């Protein structure tokens, strides 16, 4: 079962989310942050979140600005906006009485959770799947139009069967983003998941993230998985690994004044 939610982006428009509710005993709560132009319904976001919910970890997954069911213009977002909206999602989860113990990010969303974790309310552990160590890695996806974007201010970009408007401020924000310091300063347990056959984000990125991070840190190779986790059973496998790893960080009672149950009135 899932519950639909909406909450405002830091730039104003409302973002659409779905909370996959835990089966049986509630072990904890988390947030899944999707990749660059994907969405909450993408295979990685949907399948990983639903499997974690089946294992007792309720998961919020939400569409970023101008994606899926969310309002606004995708071109008005940026890496900074994605990070800040992740922090806002954690605040929303805390406000509803289900503070997120866990942040899970896929691809560019993995970079975003690494940047957001220190400021995200209640977060105890972070997991990345196929994440780049440098947010500007996404520029190779729109390199054919980036010169026109920078010279003209914006330009249409066809991706994933749809047309988006890429804006100069978006490109410049991505180029300014520096993640390595955030990783080195992350004072939370980190799990890095990556496929050695990932043809979109090379596994060398996982090695760099792992080296930059402090302990406790863990790495698991997702042999046979593609970047989008579309192969049968691969998303569920990633969820099993995250669930087992996160248990020591999310299991048990929270400090006084916190709750892991849905607030009631």
CSV table of C-alpha atoms in Angstrom, one decimal:
chain,number,residue,atom,x,y,z
A,1,UNK,CA,0.0,0.0,0.0
A,2,UNK,CA,1.1,3.5,-0.6
A,3,UNK,CA,-0.1,6.9,0.5
A,4,UNK,CA,0.0,10.0,-1.8
A,5,UNK,CA,1.5,13.1,-0.3
A,6,UNK,CA,2.4,16.6,-1.6
A,7,UNK,CA,4.8,19.2,-0.2
A,8,UNK,CA,6.3,22.4,-1.5
A,9,UNK,CA,9.6,22.6,-3.2
A,10,UNK,CA,12.1,25.2,-2.0
A,11,UNK,CA,11.3,27.2,-5.1
A,12,UNK,CA,7.5,27.1,-4.5
A,13,UNK,CA,5.6,24.6,-6.7
A,14,UNK,CA,4.3,21.4,-5.0
A,15,UNK,CA,6.1,18.1,-5.3
A,16,UNK,CA,4.2,14.9,-5.6
A,17,UNK,CA,5.2,11.9,-3.5
A,18,UNK,CA,4.2,8.4,-2.6
A,19,UNK,CA,4.9,6.7,0.8
A,20,UNK,CA,5.2,3.0,0.4
A,21,UNK,CA,3.8,1.9,3.8
A,22,UNK,CA,5.6,-0.9,5.8
A,23,UNK,CA,4.3,-4.4,6.0
A,24,UNK,CA,4.0,-5.8,9.5
A,25,UNK,CA,6.3,-4.4,12.1
A,26,UNK,CA,7.6,-1.0,11.4
A,27,UNK,CA,11.4,-1.1,11.4
A,28,UNK,CA,12.0,2.4,10.3
A,29,UNK,CA,11.3,5.0,7.6
A,30,UNK,CA,13.3,6.3,4.6
A,31,UNK,CA,13.4,8.5,1.5
A,32,UNK,CA,14.3,7.4,-2.0
A,33,UNK,CA,15.8,10.1,-4.3
A,34,UNK,CA,15.5,9.3,-8.0
A,35,UNK,CA,18.0,9.9,-10.8
A,36,UNK,CA,18.5,12.9,-13.1
A,37,UNK,CA,15.3,13.0,-15.2
A,38,UNK,CA,13.7,9.8,-13.9
A,39,UNK,CA,10.9,10.0,-11.3
A,40,UNK,CA,9.3,8.2,-8.4
A,41,UNK,CA,7.8,5.7,-10.8
A,42,UNK,CA,11.2,4.6,-12.3
A,43,UNK,CA,12.1,1.0,-11.8
A,44,UNK,CA,14.9,1.8,-9.3
A,45,UNK,CA,12.7,4.1,-7.2
A,46,UNK,CA,9.5,2.1,-7.3
A,47,UNK,CA,10.9,-1.4,-6.9
A,48,UNK,CA,13.6,-0.6,-4.3
A,49,UNK,CA,11.1,1.4,-2.2
A,50,UNK,CA,8.3,-1.2,-2.4
A,51,UNK,CA,10.7,-4.0,-1.4
A,52,UNK,CA,12.1,-2.0,1.5
A,53,UNK,CA,8.4,-1.4,2.6
A,54,UNK,CA,7.8,-5.2,2.4
A,55,UNK,CA,10.7,-5.6,4.8
A,56,UNK,CA,9.3,-3.1,7.3
A,57,UNK,CA,11.0,0.2,6.1
A,58,UNK,CA,8.4,2.7,4.9
A,59,UNK,CA,9.8,4.8,2.0
A,60,UNK,CA,8.9,8.2,0.6
A,61,UNK,CA,9.7,8.6,-3.1
A,62,UNK,CA,8.9,11.8,-4.8
A,63,UNK,CA,9.0,13.5,-8.2
A,64,UNK,CA,11.4,16.4,-8.5
A,65,UNK,CA,10.4,19.7,-9.9
A,66,UNK,CA,8.6,19.4,-13.2
A,67,UNK,CA,8.9,15.6,-13.3
A,68,UNK,CA,6.0,13.2,-13.2
A,69,UNK,CA,3.1,14.4,-11.0
A,70,UNK,CA,5.1,17.4,-9.5
A,71,UNK,CA,4.3,21.0,-10.4
A,72,UNK,CA,6.7,23.5,-11.8
A,73,UNK,CA,9.3,23.7,-14.6
A,74,UNK,CA,12.1,21.2,-14.6
A,75,UNK,CA,14.4,23.8,-15.9
A,76,UNK,CA,13.9,26.0,-12.8
A,77,UNK,CA,15.5,23.2,-10.7
A,78,UNK,CA,19.2,22.4,-10.3
A,79,UNK,CA,21.4,20.2,-8.2
A,80,UNK,CA,21.1,22.7,-5.3
A,81,UNK,CA,17.3,22.6,-5.6
A,82,UNK,CA,17.3,18.8,-5.6
A,83,UNK,CA,19.5,18.7,-2.5
A,84,UNK,CA,17.3,21.3,-0.7
A,85,UNK,CA,14.1,19.5,-1.7
A,86,UNK,CA,15.5,16.3,-0.3
A,87,UNK,CA,16.1,18.1,3.0
A,88,UNK,CA,12.6,19.5,2.8
A,89,UNK,CA,11.3,15.9,2.2
A,90,UNK,CA,13.0,14.8,5.4
A,91,UNK,CA,11.4,17.7,7.3
A,92,UNK,CA,8.0,16.7,6.0
A,93,UNK,CA,8.5,13.1,7.1
A,94,UNK,CA,9.5,14.3,10.6
A,95,UNK,CA,6.4,16.6,10.7
A,96,UNK,CA,4.0,13.7,10.0
A,97,UNK,CA,5.5,11.6,12.8
A,98,UNK,CA,7.6,9.3,10.6
A,99,UNK,CA,11.1,10.7,10.6
A,100,UNK,CA,13.3,9.2,8.0
A,101,UNK,CA,16.1,7.1,9.4
A,102,UNK,CA,17.5,6.3,5.9
A,103,UNK,CA,18.3,8.2,2.7
A,104,UNK,CA,18.7,6.1,-0.5
A,105,UNK,CA,19.7,7.8,-3.7
A,106,UNK,CA,20.0,6.4,-7.2
A,107,UNK,CA,22.4,7.9,-9.8
A,108,UNK,CA,22.3,11.7,-9.6
A,109,UNK,CA,19.9,11.2,-6.6
A,110,UNK,CA,22.8,9.4,-4.9
A,111,UNK,CA,24.9,12.5,-5.2
A,112,UNK,CA,22.0,14.5,-3.9
A,113,UNK,CA,21.6,12.4,-0.7
A,114,UNK,CA,25.3,12.6,0.0
A,115,UNK,CA,25.0,16.4,-0.1
A,116,UNK,CA,21.7,16.6,1.8
A,117,UNK,CA,22.4,14.0,4.6
A,118,UNK,CA,24.0,16.3,7.1
A,119,UNK,CA,21.1,18.7,7.1
A,120,UNK,CA,18.2,16.1,6.7
A,121,UNK,CA,16.2,15.8,9.9
A,122,UNK,CA,16.5,12.5,11.7
A,123,UNK,CA,18.7,10.7,9.1
A,124,UNK,CA,20.9,8.0,10.6
A,125,UNK,CA,22.3,6.2,7.5
A,126,UNK,CA,22.8,6.8,3.8
A,127,UNK,CA,22.9,4.4,0.8
A,128,UNK,CA,23.8,5.2,-2.8
A,129,UNK,CA,23.2,3.2,-5.9
A,130,UNK,CA,25.2,3.9,-9.1
A,131,UNK,CA,26.0,7.4,-7.9
A,132,UNK,CA,28.6,9.8,-9.5
A,133,UNK,CA,31.2,11.4,-7.3
A,134,UNK,CA,30.9,14.6,-9.3
A,135,UNK,CA,27.4,16.0,-9.9
A,136,UNK,CA,28.6,17.6,-13.2
A,137,UNK,CA,28.8,14.0,-14.6
A,138,UNK,CA,25.3,14.6,-15.9
A,139,UNK,CA,26.6,17.2,-18.4
A,140,UNK,CA,27.6,14.5,-20.8
A,141,UNK,CA,23.9,13.8,-21.2
A,142,UNK,CA,23.2,17.3,-22.6
A,143,UNK,CA,26.6,18.1,-24.0
A,144,UNK,CA,25.1,18.5,-27.5
A,145,UNK,CA,23.1,21.5,-26.4
A,146,UNK,CA,25.1,23.0,-23.6
A,147,UNK,CA,26.9,25.6,-25.7
A,148,UNK,CA,23.6,27.0,-27.0
A,149,UNK,CA,22.2,27.0,-23.5
A,150,UNK,CA,25.1,29.0,-22.2
A,151,UNK,CA,25.0,31.5,-25.1
A,152,UNK,CA,21.2,31.8,-25.4
A,153,UNK,CA,20.1,31.4,-21.8
A,154,UNK,CA,18.1,28.2,-22.5
A,155,UNK,CA,17.4,25.6,-25.1
A,156,UNK,CA,15.1,22.7,-25.6
A,157,UNK,CA,16.6,19.2,-24.8
A,158,UNK,CA,14.9,16.0,-25.9
A,159,UNK,CA,15.5,13.2,-23.4
A,160,UNK,CA,13.6,10.1,-22.4
A,161,UNK,CA,10.8,10.6,-24.9
A,162,UNK,CA,10.0,14.2,-23.8
A,163,UNK,CA,11.3,17.7,-24.3
A,164,UNK,CA,12.7,19.6,-21.4
A,165,UNK,CA,14.0,23.2,-21.3
A,166,UNK,CA,17.6,23.3,-20.1
A,167,UNK,CA,18.6,26.7,-18.6
A,168,UNK,CA,21.9,28.5,-18.1
A,169,UNK,CA,21.4,28.8,-14.3
A,170,UNK,CA,20.9,25.0,-14.2
A,171,UNK,CA,24.1,24.3,-16.0
A,172,UNK,CA,26.1,26.8,-14.0
A,173,UNK,CA,24.7,25.4,-10.7
A,174,UNK,CA,25.8,21.9,-11.6
A,175,UNK,CA,29.2,23.1,-12.5
A,176,UNK,CA,29.6,24.8,-9.1
A,177,UNK,CA,28.5,21.8,-7.1
A,178,UNK,CA,31.4,20.2,-5.1
A,179,UNK,CA,30.5,16.9,-3.5
A,180,UNK,CA,33.9,15.6,-2.3
A,181,UNK,CA,34.0,17.8,0.8
A,182,UNK,CA,30.5,16.8,1.7
A,183,UNK,CA,31.4,13.1,1.5
A,184,UNK,CA,34.5,13.6,3.6
A,185,UNK,CA,32.5,15.4,6.2
A,186,UNK,CA,29.6,13.0,6.3
A,187,UNK,CA,29.4,11.7,9.8
A,188,UNK,CA,26.9,9.0,9.1
A,189,UNK,CA,27.2,5.3,8.1
A,190,UNK,CA,27.4,5.0,4.3
A,191,UNK,CA,26.6,2.1,2.0
A,192,UNK,CA,27.9,2.4,-1.7
A,193,UNK,CA,26.2,0.0,-4.2
A,194,UNK,CA,27.4,0.0,-7.8
A,195,UNK,CA,27.5,-2.4,-10.7
A,196,UNK,CA,30.9,-3.2,-12.3
A,197,UNK,CA,29.0,-3.2,-15.7
A,198,UNK,CA,27.3,0.2,-15.2
A,199,UNK,CA,27.7,1.8,-18.6
A,200,UNK,CA,26.2,5.2,-17.5
A,201,UNK,CA,28.2,5.9,-14.3
A,202,UNK,CA,31.5,4.0,-14.2
A,203,UNK,CA,32.2,2.0,-11.1
A,204,UNK,CA,35.3,4.1,-10.5
A,205,UNK,CA,32.9,6.7,-9.1
A,206,UNK,CA,32.0,4.2,-6.3
A,207,UNK,CA,35.7,3.7,-5.5
A,208,UNK,CA,36.2,7.5,-5.2
A,209,UNK,CA,33.1,8.0,-3.0
A,210,UNK,CA,34.2,5.1,-0.8
A,211,UNK,CA,37.8,6.5,-0.4
A,212,UNK,CA,36.5,10.0,0.4
A,213,UNK,CA,34.1,8.8,3.1
A,214,UNK,CA,34.8,8.1,6.7
A,215,UNK,CA,34.0,4.9,8.5
A,216,UNK,CA,31.6,3.3,9.0
A,217,UNK,CA,31.4,2.7,5.3
A,218,UNK,CA,30.6,-0.3,3.2
A,219,UNK,CA,30.7,-1.2,-0.5
A,220,UNK,CA,28.7,-3.9,-2.4
A,221,UNK,CA,29.2,-4.7,-6.0
A,222,UNK,CA,25.9,-5.3,-7.9
A,223,UNK,CA,27.2,-7.8,-10.4
A,224,UNK,CA,25.0,-8.2,-13.5
A,225,UNK,CA,22.9,-5.1,-12.8
A,226,UNK,CA,22.4,-2.3,-15.3
A,227,UNK,CA,22.5,1.4,-14.3
A,228,UNK,CA,18.7,1.7,-14.2
A,229,UNK,CA,18.2,-1.6,-12.3
A,230,UNK,CA,15.7,-2.8,-14.9
A,231,UNK,CA,16.9,-6.4,-15.1
A,232,UNK,CA,14.6,-8.8,-13.3
A,233,UNK,CA,15.2,-9.0,-9.6
A,234,UNK,CA,18.1,-6.5,-9.5
A,235,UNK,CA,16.2,-3.6,-7.7
A,236,UNK,CA,14.8,-6.1,-5.2
A,237,UNK,CA,18.3,-7.5,-4.6
A,238,UNK,CA,19.6,-4.0,-4.0
A,239,UNK,CA,16.8,-3.4,-1.5
A,240,UNK,CA,17.6,-6.7,0.4
A,241,UNK,CA,21.2,-5.5,0.8
A,242,UNK,CA,20.2,-2.1,2.0
A,243,UNK,CA,17.6,-3.5,4.4
A,244,UNK,CA,20.1,-5.9,6.0
A,245,UNK,CA,22.9,-3.3,6.2
A,246,UNK,CA,20.6,-0.6,7.6
A,247,UNK,CA,19.1,-2.7,10.3
A,248,UNK,CA,21.7,-1.8,12.9
A,249,UNK,CA,21.2,1.9,12.3
A,250,UNK,CA,17.4,2.0,12.2
A,251,UNK,CA,16.3,-0.8,14.5
A,252,UNK,CA,15.2,-0.1,18.0
A,253,UNK,CA,13.7,2.8,19.8
A,254,UNK,CA,14.5,6.4,19.0
A,255,UNK,CA,15.7,8.9,21.5
A,256,UNK,CA,13.1,10.4,23.9
A,257,UNK,CA,10.7,12.7,22.1
A,258,UNK,CA,11.0,10.9,18.7
A,259,UNK,CA,8.7,8.4,17.2
A,260,UNK,CA,8.8,5.8,14.4
A,261,UNK,CA,5.1,5.5,14.2
A,262,UNK,CA,2.6,7.5,12.2
A,263,UNK,CA,1.4,10.4,14.3
A,264,UNK,CA,-2.2,10.2,15.4
A,265,UNK,CA,-4.7,12.9,16.5
